[in-house]
Each structure stands twice: as C-alpha cells, then as structure tokens.
Coordinates of C-alpha atoms and ligand atoms in Angstrom, one line a residue:
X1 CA 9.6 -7.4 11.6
X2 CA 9.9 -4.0 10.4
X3 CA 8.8 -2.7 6.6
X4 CA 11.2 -1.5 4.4
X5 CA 10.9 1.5 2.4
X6 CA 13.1 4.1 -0.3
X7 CA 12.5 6.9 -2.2
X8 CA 12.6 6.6 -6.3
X9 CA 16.3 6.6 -6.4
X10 CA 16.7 4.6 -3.6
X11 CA 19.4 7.2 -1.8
X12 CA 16.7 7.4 1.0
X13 CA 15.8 4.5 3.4
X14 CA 13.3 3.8 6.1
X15 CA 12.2 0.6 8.5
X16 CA 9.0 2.0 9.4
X17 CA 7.1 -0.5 11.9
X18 CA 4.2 0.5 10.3
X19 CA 3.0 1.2 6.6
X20 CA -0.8 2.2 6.3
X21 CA -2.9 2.8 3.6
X22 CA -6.1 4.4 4.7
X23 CA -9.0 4.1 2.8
X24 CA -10.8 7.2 4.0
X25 CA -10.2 10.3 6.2
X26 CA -12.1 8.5 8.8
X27 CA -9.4 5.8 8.5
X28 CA -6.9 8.3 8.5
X29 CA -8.2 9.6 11.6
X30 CA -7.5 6.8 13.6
X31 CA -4.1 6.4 12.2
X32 CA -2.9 10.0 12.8
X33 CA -4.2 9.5 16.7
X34 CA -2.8 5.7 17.2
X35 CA -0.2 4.6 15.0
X36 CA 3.3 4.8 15.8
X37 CA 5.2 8.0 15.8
X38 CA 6.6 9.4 14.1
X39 CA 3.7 9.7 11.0
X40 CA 5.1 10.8 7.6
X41 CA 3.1 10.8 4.9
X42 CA 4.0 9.7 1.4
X43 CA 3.2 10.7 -1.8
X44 CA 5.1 9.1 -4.6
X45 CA 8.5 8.4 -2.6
X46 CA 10.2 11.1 -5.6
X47 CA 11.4 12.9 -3.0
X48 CA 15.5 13.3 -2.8
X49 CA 15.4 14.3 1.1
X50 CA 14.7 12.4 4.0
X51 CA 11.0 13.9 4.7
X52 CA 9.5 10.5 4.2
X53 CA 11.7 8.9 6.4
X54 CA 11.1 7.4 9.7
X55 CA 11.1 4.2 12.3
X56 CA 7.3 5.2 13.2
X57 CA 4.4 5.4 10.9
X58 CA 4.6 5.7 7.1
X59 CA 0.9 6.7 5.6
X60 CA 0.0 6.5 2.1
X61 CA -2.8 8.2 0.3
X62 CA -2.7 5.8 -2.6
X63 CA -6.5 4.7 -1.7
X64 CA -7.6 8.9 -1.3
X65 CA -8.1 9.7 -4.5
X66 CA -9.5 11.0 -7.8
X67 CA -12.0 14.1 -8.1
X68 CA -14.6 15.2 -5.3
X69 CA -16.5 17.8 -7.9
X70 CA -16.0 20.7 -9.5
X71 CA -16.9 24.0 -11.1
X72 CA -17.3 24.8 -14.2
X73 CA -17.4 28.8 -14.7
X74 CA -14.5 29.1 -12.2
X75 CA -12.1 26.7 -13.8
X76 CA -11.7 24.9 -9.8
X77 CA -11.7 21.7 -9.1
X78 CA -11.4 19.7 -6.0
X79 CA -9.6 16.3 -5.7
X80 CA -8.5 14.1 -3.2
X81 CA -4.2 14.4 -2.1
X82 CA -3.6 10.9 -2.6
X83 CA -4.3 11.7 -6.7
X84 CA -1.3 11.3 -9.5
X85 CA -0.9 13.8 -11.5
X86 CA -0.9 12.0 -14.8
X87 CA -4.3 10.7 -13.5
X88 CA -5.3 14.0 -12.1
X89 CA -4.3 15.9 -16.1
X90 CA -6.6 13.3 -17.3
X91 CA -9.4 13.9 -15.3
X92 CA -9.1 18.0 -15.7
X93 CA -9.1 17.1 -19.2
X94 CA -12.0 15.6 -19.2
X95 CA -13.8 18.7 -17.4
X96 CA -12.2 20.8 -19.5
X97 CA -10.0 22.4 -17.2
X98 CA -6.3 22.5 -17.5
X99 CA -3.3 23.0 -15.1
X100 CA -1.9 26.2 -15.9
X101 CA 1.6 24.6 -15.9
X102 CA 3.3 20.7 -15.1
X103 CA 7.2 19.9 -14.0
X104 CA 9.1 17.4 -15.8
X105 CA 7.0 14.3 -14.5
X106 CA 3.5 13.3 -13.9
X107 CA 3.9 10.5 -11.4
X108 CA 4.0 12.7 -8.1
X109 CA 0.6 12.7 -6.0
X110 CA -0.5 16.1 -5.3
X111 CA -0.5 16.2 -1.7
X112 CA 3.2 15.6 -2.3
X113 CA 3.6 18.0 -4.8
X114 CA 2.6 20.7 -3.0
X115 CA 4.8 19.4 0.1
X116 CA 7.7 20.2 -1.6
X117 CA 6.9 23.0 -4.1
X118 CA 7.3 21.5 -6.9
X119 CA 6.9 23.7 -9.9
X120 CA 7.4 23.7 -13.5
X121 CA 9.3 26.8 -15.9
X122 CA 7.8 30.3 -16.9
X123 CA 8.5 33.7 -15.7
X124 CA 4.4 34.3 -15.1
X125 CA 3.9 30.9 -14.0
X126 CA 3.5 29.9 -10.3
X127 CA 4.3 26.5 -8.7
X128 CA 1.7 24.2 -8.1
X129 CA 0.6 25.6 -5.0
X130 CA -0.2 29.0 -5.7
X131 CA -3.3 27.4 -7.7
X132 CA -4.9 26.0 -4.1
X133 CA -8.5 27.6 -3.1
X134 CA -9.2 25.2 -0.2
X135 CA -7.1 23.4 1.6
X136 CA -8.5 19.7 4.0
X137 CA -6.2 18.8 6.2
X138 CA -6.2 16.1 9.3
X139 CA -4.1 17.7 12.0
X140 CA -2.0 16.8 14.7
X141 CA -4.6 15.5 17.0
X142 CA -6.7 13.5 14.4
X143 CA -9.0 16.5 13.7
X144 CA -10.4 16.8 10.3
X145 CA -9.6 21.1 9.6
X146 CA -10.8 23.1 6.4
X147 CA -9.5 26.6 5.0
X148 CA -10.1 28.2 2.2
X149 CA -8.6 31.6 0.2
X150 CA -11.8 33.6 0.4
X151 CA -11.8 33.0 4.0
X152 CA -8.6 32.4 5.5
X153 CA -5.6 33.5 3.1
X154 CA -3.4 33.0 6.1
X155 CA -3.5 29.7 6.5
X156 CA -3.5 29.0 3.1
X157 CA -0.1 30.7 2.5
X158 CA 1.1 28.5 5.7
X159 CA -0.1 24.8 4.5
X160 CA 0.8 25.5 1.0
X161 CA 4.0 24.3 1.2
X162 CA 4.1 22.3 4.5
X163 CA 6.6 19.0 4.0
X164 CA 3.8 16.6 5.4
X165 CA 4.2 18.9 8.8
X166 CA 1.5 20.9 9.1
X167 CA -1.5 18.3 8.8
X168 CA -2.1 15.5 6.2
X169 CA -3.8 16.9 3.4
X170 CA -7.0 15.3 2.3
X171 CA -8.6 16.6 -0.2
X172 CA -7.6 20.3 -2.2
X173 CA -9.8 22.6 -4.2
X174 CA -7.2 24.3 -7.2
X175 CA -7.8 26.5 -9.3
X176 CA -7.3 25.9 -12.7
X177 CA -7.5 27.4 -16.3
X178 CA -9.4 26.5 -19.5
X179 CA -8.5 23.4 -21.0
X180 CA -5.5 24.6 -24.0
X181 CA -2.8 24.0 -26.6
X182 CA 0.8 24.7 -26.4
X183 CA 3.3 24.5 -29.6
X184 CA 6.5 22.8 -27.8
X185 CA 9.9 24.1 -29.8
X186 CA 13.4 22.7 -28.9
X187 CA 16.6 23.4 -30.3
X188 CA 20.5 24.3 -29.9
X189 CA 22.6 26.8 -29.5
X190 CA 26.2 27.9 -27.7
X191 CA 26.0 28.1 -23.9
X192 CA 27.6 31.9 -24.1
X193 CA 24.8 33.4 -26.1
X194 CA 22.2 31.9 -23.7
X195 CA 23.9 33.1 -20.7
X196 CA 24.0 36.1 -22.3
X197 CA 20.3 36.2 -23.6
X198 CA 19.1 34.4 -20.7
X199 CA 16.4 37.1 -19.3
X200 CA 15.5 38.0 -22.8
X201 CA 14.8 34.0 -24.0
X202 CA 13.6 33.1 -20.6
X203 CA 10.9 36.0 -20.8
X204 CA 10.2 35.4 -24.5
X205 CA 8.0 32.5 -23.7
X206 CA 5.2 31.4 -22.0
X207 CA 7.6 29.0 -20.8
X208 CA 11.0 28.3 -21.2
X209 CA 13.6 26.3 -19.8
X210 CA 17.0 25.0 -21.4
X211 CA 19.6 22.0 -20.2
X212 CA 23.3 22.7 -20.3
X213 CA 24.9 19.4 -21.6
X214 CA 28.2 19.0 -19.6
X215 CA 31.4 19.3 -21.4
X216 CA 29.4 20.0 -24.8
X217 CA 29.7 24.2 -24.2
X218 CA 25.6 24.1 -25.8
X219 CA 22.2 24.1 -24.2
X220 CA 19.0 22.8 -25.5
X221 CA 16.6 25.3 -25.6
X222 CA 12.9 24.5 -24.9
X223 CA 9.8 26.8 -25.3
X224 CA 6.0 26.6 -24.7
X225 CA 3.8 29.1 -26.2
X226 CA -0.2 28.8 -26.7
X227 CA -1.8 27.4 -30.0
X228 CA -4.9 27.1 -31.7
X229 CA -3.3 25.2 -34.8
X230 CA -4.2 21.6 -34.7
X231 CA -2.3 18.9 -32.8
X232 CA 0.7 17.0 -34.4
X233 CA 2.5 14.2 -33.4
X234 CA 5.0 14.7 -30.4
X235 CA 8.5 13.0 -31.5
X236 CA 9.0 10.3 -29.7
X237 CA 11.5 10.8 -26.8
X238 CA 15.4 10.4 -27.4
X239 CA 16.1 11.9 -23.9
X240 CA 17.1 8.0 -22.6
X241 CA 19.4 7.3 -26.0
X242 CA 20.9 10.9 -25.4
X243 CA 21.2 10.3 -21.6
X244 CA 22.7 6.5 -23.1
X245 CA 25.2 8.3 -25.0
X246 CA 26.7 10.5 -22.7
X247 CA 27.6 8.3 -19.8
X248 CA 29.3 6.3 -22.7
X249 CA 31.7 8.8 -23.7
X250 CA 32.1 10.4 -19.9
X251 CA 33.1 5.7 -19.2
X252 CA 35.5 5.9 -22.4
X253 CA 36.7 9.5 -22.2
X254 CA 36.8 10.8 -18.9
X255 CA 40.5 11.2 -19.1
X256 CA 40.6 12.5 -22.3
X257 CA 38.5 15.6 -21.6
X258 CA 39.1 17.7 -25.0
X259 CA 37.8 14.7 -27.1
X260 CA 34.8 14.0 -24.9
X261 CA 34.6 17.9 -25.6
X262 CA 34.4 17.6 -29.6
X263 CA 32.5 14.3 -29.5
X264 CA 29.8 15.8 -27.5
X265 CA 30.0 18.9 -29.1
X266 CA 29.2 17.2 -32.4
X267 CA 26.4 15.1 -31.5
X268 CA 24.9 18.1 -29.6
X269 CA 24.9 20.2 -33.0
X270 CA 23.7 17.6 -34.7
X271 CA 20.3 17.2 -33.0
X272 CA 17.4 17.7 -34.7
X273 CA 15.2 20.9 -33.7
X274 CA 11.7 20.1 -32.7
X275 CA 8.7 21.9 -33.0
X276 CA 4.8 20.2 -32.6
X277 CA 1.6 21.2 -31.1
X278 CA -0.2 19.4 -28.7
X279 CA -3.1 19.2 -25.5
X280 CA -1.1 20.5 -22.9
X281 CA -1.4 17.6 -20.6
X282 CA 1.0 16.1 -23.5
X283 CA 3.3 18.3 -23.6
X284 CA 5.1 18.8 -20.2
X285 CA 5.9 15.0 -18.7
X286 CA 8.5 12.9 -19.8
X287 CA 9.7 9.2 -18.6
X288 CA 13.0 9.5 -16.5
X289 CA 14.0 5.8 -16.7
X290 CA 17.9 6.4 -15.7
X291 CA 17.5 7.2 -12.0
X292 CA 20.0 9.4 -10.9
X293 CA 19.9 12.2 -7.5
X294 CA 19.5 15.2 -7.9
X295 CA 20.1 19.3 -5.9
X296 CA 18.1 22.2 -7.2
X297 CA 18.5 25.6 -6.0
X298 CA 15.9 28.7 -6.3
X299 CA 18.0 31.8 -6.8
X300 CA 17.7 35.1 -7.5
X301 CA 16.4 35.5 -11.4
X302 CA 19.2 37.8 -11.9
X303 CA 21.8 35.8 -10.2
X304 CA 21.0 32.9 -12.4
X305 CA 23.5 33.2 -15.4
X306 CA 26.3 33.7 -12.8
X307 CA 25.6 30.8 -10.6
X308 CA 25.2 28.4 -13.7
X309 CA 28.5 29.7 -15.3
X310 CA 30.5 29.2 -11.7
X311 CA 28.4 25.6 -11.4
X312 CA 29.6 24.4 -14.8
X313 CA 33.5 25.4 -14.4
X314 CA 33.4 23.4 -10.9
X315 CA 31.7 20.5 -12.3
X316 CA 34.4 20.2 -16.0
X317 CA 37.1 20.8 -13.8
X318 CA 36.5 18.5 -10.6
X319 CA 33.8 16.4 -11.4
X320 CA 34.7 14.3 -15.1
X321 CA 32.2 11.5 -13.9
X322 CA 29.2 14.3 -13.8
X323 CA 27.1 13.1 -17.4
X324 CA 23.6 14.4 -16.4
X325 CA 22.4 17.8 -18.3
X326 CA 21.9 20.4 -15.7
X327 CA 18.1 21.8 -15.9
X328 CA 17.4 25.7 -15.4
X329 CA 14.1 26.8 -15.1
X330 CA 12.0 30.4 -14.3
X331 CA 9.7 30.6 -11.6
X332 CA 7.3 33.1 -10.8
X333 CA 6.9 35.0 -7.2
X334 CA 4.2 33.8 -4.7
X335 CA 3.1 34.7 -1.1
X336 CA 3.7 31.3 0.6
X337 CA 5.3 31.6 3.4
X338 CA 7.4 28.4 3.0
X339 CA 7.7 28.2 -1.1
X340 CA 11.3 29.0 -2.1
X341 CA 9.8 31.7 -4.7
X342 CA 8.3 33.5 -1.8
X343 CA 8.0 37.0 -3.0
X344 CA 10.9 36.5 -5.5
X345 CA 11.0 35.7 -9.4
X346 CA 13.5 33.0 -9.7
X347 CA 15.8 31.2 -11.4
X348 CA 16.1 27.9 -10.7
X349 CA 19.7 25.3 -11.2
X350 CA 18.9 21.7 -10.7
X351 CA 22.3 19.4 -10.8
X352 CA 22.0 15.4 -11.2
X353 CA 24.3 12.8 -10.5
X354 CA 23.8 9.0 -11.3
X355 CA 22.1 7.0 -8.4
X356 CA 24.8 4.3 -8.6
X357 CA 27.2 6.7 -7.4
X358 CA 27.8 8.6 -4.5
X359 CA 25.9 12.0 -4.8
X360 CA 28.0 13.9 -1.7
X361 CA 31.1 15.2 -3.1
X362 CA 29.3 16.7 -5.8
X363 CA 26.9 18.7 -4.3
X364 CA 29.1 19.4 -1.2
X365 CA 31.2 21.3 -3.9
X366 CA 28.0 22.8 -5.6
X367 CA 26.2 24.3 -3.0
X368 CA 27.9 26.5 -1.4
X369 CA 27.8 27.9 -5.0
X370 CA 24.2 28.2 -4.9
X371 CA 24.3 29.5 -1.0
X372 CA 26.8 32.5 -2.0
X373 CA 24.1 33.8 -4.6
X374 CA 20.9 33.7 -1.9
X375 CA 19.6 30.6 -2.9
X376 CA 16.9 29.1 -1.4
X377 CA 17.4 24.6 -1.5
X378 CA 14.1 22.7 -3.5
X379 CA 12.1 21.2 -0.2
X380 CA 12.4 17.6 -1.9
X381 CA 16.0 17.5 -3.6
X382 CA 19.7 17.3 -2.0
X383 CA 20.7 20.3 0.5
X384 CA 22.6 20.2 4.0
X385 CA 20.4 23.5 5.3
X386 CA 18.7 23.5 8.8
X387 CA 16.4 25.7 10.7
X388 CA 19.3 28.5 11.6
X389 CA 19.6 28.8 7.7
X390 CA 15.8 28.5 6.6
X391 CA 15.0 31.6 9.1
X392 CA 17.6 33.9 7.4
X393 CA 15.8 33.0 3.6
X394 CA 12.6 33.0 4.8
X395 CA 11.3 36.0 6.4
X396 CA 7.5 34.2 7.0
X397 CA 10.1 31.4 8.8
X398 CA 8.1 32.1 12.8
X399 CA 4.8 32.8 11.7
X400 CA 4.9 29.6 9.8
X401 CA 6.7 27.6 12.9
X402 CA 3.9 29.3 15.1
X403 CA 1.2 27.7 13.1
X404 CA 2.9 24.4 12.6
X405 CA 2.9 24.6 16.6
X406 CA -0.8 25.1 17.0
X407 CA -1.6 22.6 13.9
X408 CA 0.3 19.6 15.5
X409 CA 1.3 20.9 19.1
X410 CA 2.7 17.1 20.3
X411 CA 5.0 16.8 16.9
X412 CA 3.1 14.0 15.9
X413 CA 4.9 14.4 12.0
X414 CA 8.4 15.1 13.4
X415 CA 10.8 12.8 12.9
X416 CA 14.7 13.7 13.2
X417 CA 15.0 14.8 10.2
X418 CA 11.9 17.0 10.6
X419 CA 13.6 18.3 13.7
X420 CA 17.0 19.4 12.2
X421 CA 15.0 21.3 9.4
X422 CA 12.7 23.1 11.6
X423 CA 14.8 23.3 14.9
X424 CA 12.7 20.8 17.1
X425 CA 14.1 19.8 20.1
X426 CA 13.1 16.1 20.8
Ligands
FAD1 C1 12.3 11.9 -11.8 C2 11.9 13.1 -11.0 C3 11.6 14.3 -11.6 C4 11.2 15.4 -10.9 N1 10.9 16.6 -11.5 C5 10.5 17.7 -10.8 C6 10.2 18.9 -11.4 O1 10.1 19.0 -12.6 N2 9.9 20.0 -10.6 C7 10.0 19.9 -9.3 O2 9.8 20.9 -8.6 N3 10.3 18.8 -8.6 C8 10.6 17.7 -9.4 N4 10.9 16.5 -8.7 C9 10.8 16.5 -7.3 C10 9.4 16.0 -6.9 O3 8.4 16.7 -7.6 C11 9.1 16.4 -5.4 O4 10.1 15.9 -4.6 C12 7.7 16.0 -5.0 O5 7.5 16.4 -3.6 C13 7.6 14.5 -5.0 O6 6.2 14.2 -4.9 P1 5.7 12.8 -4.3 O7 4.3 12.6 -4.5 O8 6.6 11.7 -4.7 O9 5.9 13.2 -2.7 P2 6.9 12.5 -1.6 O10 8.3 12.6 -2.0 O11 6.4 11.2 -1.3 O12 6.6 13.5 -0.4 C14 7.0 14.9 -0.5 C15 6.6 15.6 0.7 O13 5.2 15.8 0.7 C16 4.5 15.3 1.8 N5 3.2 14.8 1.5 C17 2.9 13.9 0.6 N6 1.6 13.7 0.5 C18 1.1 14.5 1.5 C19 -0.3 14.8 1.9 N7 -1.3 14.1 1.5 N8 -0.4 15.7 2.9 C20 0.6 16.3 3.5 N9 1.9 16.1 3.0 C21 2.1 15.2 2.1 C22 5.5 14.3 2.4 O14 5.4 14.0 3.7 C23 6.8 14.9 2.0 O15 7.2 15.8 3.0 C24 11.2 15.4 -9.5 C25 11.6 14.2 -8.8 C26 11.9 13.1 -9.6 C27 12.3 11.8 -8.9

C-alpha cells in the first residue's frame, strides 16, 4: 500500500511507495542508489510547491541531526541538514554564536531552508545560504561529495540553493556571527506614507519589514536594531487573535466593503505599539497556527512600492474573501546562482490566502503583477514558472543545469515536477 504524504498546509500531496528515514549518510547511501525513484528529500514539508512530491522515494533527514563541531574565533559552525532551526538557534546559542538573521518561523530543517532560499528582512542581510562555508552532499550516484568556499566558490554558489536537486545535503559548515541582542519595535502608520518612505524606513534598520492589513489602508511597521540594554519581556503574541478578528469581519462584512473598511481601520489604529529587547534567537519566530497558502515574489527593491500598490487594488477590488496581511520584506544581493536575490537587492511581496479555500484564482490574478515588475517566484511558495521563464531571470540558469547534470547525471531527484521547473525531458 502506498504512504501518504502533504506539505504544512496540506495543498500538496504525495503517495510515495516509499518513506525513509536514514539514520546515517551511510544509510543514506544505500537509499539514494536503491530506493525507488524518483528520491525527494524532505525537510519540514513547509514547502508551498510540489518539490517534495512524488510516487518514488520520499527521504527524511529527521534522524541527521544536531551539531558536528565548531569554531570558535571564526563564528562557523557545522551541523547536520536534517537540523530545525529552533533546535539549531539553541544550540548556536549555546556556543555563542548567532544567526546573523531568522524568517518568520523556526520549524524548517536547514537542508530545506537552504533548498528554497528562504531568508528573513534587512537591506544588508543575506538569505540563509549566503552564510554556507562547506557544503556535504550525497550525489546522484550514492557518492558522499564535499566543497567548501576557500576551495571551491563555484560549487558552492551552485548547491546553495539547489531544491533537493543537486545532491542531498548532509551535513553544512555556516558561518555565523557573535551571539547578540536586538530591540524589536512595532507600530502603525497609513499605507501612503510607507509607500512613500519605503526605501528610507526599509534602510533605517537593521531590519525591517511591515504587513499591509487588507482593506484597513495601514501597515504594521516592524524594526530590529542591535542592543546592549538588558532583555525585557516579549509581549505575548496577538498575531492569531488579530488574524481571528479579521476573517470575522471579511465572514460578516464582505459585502459591505466600506464598513469592513472603518471597522478594520479602527482596530488597526488602535493597536498597541511595541517595543522590547531580547537574545536574538527570541526575537524573529513566531507560531502560525491558522494555516493558510501562500505566493511571494522577489522583485526589484525599487519596483517594490509599485507592485504592492497594484497588488492591494486587485486584491480590495476582486478578491473580498482575501483576510491575510500581506508581508514585505528587504533582501540583500548574493552570488548564488539559483537564489532569487542573485546579484540584486530586493524587495520582496508575500500574498496568503486561507488553506480551506482555493488559492488559484488569487494568485493567477497576482502574479502576472509580480512577473510585469521582473520578479523572480520564492523556490518553496505558489508560482506557475517553468524552465523557459527561470533562464530569462536567471542569468547563472546553464551553468547551474550543467552542474546539476554532472552531480546527478540519471535524474535520480527528478520527478515531474522537477522536470517542468528545470526543462527535463523524461
Ligand atoms: C508558516 C510558514 C512560514 C514561512 N516563513 C518563511 C519566511 O519567513 N521566509 C521564507 O523565505 N520562507 C518562509 N516559508 C517557506 C519555507 O521556509 C520554505 O518553503 C522552506 O524551504 C521550508 O523548509 P522545510 O524544511 O520545510 O523544507 P521542505 O519544504 O521540506 O523542502 C524544501 C526543499 O528543500 C529540499 N531539501 C530539504 N532537505 C534537504 C536536504 N537535506 N538536502 C537537499 N535538499 C533538501 C527539498 O527537497 C525541497 O526541494 C514559510 C513557510 C511556512 C509554511
């Protein structure tokens, strides 16, 4: 009988005949050179995509984890991929070390994290991938492989951001910064003024993003900025009741958009500002109870305050059951030849919709939006792009298909969907 298998919001489904959980890369080994094609590896299933997906081999690194060693004076530490990042903040924490910057959760694994480029806000701040040193990877043909910066910056910048596609990745050396402090600010203010402010606010801070609450016409500003003061307590989190509150009044008011308008707009004023210092592995995650799906698009930093204003007069015009707060974040350039930031600073537009309703229409409507501005479609969240697209916004696009050739030259990770993104003929 096959398994069955889907992603966090359960958009995403798989029969995979087989489900493995390896215990070691000599485990692993055997798998990637006997199980059933195709293999996908699996991180924390929070992907929105269909990269996990497939009828062949689903491998976990749940059992490959926790820290191989590390070094002091250089801030770099190596863990195994199969390692959570909560778990992973604690143990940097307790080296002193500290990720130089977190996204909105901590319950990826990092092998996954890096799959998909997953990155967090701040104009100076790099995705999580432009911290790897060393990269371990089983390939293709069960061969345990090894590359490192100092050494061999190529192949770094190609299994950075590979999608499970280029190798599994066992075990990563990162480089990290000196355990610190951040003072975490929030508060409100008109969506016009930020639009208008937005490279001024976003640059402001060490890092800054903001949420546009749909139909209220404010944001929610949120900046983090090193401390030395001592800790205070974090508020506890209202994001749920907020989230509770808004699907209630888009239920009872959907029709009645002006008064869904005022009511929103009231609440939103009313929220309290928040301002606290804290380690920083306290600061960044939140719990995201409400599961919802979700399309984020890397554009242009520039283009940013246009695509956001077109993306929320689409969304209050057509689209009265959309509740979700839409997330804009800063990212900065890299050199990886797959990471949507490649050689760009970016803004970045993340739209949700709730999972117990059909995601499509919305984002069918949204991103050609996104595409008109030159924006690149986050690895792991909604997009309808395929390799003919990808080579136009990526110009590393060949290079990186060459090495993905030579690193698994009998598409052992290829399933269809695999195919259709990189142009595989199967
Ligand atoms: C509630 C929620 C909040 C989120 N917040 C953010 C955010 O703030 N910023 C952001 O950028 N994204 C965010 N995401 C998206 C998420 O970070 C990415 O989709 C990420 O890839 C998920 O990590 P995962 O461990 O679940 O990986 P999975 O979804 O399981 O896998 C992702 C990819 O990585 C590959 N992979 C996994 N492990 C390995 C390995 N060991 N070797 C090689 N390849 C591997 C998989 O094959 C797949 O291609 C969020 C998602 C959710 C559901």
């Amino acid at each position: 009988m096959a398994n069955s298998w889907s992603n966090w919001s359960g958009f995403v489904k798989a029969a995979p005949k087989l489900v493995a959980t390896p215990a070691d890369a000599g485990e692993l080994v055997d798998l990637v050179r006997s199980a059933p094609g195709p293999l996908r590896v699996v991180g924390a299933g929070h992907s929105f995509t269909p990269l996990v997906q497939t009828d062949g081999t689903i491998v976990s690194l749940e059992k490959i984890e926790g820290l191989v060693g590390h070094e002091a004076a250089a801030n770099r530490a190596r863990v195994r991929a199969g390692t959570r990042l909560g778990a992973l903040t604690r143990i940097l924490q307790d080296i002193g070390q500290g990720l130089p910057n977190m996204g909105d959760i901590d319950r990826q694994a990092i092998g996954g994290a890096l799959g998909t480029a997953t990155h967090g806000s701040g104009t100076t701040l790099g995705a999580y991938h432009t911290q790897l040193e060393t990269v371990q990877l089983v390939d293709g043909r069960g061969t345990l492989r090894e590359f490192s910066r100092a050494s061999d910056r190529d192949m770094i910048h190609a299994t950075g951001v590979a999608l499970g596609a280029f190798g599994v990745l066992t075990e990563v050396a990162m480089n990290n910064i000196a355990a610190y402090r951040l003072r975490r600010r929030k508060w409100v203010l008109p969506v016009g003024d930020m639009l208008r402010d937005f490279e001024t606010m976003m640059a402001a801070h060490r890092s800054a993003e903001f949420y546009y609450i749909p139909f209220a016409g404010y944001v929610q500003f949120i900046a983090s900025d090193l401390s030395d003061k001592p800790t205070t307590a974090r508020p506890t989190e209202d994001d749920e009741e907020g989230l509770a509150t808004l699907r209630k009044l888009r239920t009872i008011l959907r029709w009645l958009p002006s008064l869904r308008r005022a009511l929103i707009k009231g609440a939103v004023k009313k929220v309290p500002s928040e301002d606290y210092v804290q380690d920083w592995l306290n600061v960044y995650a939140s719990d995201r109870r409400t599961k919802f799906n979700e399309m984020e698009y890397h554009l242009p930093y520039e283009e940013g305050p246009k695509a956001l204003a077109e993306i929320i007069a689409l969304t209050e015009k057509h689209f009265p059951e959309v509740y979700f707060p839409m997330e804009v974040r800063s990212v900065a350039p890299d050199e990886f030849w797959l990471s949507p930031f490649h050689k760009r600073l970016t803004c970045s537009i993340a739209i949700h919709h709730d999972a117990a309703n059909d995601p499509l229409p919305f984002m069918r409507a949204a991103e050609p939006i996104f595409r008109r501005y030159g924006g690149r479609p986050h690895w792991g969240k909604m997009h309808s792009l395929k390799a003919s697209d990808f080579r136009k916004l990526y110009p590393r696009w060949d290079d990186a298909m060459a090495v993905r050739r030579d690193i698994d030259p009998e598409n052992r990770f290829v399933s269809p969907y695999m195919a259709g993104l990189f142009g595989i003929q199967q």
